[in-house]
mmCIF file of C-alpha atoms in Angstrom:
data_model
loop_
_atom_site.group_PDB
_atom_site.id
_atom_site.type_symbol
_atom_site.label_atom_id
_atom_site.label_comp_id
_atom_site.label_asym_id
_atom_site.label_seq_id
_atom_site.Cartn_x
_atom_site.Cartn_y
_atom_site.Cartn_z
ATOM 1 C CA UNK A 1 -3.825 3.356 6.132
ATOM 2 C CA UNK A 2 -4.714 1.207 3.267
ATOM 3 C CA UNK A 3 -6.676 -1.982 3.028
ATOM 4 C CA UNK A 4 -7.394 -3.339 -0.250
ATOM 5 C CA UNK A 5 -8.846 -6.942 -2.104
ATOM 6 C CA UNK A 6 -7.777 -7.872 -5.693
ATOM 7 C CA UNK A 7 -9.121 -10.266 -8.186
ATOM 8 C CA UNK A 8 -6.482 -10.986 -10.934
ATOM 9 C CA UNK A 9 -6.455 -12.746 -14.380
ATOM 10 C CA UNK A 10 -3.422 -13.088 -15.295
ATOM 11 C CA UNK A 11 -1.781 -14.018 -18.698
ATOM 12 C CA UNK A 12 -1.114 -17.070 -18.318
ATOM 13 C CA UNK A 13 -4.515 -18.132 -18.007
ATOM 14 C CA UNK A 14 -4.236 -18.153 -13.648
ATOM 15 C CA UNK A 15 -6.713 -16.564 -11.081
ATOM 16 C CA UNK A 16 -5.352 -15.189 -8.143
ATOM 17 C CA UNK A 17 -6.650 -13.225 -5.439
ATOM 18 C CA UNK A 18 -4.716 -11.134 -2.929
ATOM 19 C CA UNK A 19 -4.993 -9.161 -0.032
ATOM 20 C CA UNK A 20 -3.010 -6.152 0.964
ATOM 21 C CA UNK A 21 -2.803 -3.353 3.524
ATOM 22 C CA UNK A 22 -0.521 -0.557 4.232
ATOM 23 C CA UNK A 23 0.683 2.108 5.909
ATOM 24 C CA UNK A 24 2.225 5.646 5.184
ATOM 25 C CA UNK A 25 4.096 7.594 7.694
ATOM 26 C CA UNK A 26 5.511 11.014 7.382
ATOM 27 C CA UNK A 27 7.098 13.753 9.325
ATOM 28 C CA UNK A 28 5.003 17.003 10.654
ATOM 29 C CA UNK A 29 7.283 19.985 11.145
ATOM 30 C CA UNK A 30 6.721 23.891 13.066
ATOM 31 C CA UNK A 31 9.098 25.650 12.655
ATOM 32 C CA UNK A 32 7.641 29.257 11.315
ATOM 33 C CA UNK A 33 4.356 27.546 10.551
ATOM 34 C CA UNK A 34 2.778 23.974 9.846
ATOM 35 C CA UNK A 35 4.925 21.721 6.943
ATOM 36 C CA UNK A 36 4.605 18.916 5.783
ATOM 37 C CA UNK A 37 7.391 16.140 4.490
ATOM 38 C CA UNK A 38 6.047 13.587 2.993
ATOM 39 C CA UNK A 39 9.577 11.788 2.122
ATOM 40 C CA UNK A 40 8.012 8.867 4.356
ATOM 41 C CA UNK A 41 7.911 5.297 3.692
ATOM 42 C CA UNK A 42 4.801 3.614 2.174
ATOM 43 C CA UNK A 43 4.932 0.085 2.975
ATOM 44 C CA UNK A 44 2.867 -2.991 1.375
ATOM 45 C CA UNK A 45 2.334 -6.514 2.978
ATOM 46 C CA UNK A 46 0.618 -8.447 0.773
ATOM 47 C CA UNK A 47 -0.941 -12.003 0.753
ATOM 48 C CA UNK A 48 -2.064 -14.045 -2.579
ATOM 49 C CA UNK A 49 -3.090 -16.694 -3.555
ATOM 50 C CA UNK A 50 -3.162 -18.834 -6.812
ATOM 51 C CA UNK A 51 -6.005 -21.316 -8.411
#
């Protein structure tokens, strides 16, 4: 899980300020012993805003 705040400046003289979170899923497997796939998804919602 991932929760995050960002304070911009951009180049074209803008401030902006966003907030994301995210999450990352993956698959757990047993077959002959604990592995691990982490081919998962890692998604990012995000919310900004521009002044």
């Amino acid at each position: 899980m991932h929760l995050g705040l960002r304070l911009m400046y951009e180049f074209e003289n803008n401030i902006s300020i966003s907030l994301d979170g995210g999450y990352m899923w993956a698959k757990v497997k047993d077959d002959n012993g604990p592995k691990v796939n982490l081919d998962g998804a890692y998604v990012i919602p995000t919310l900004g805003y521009r002044f």
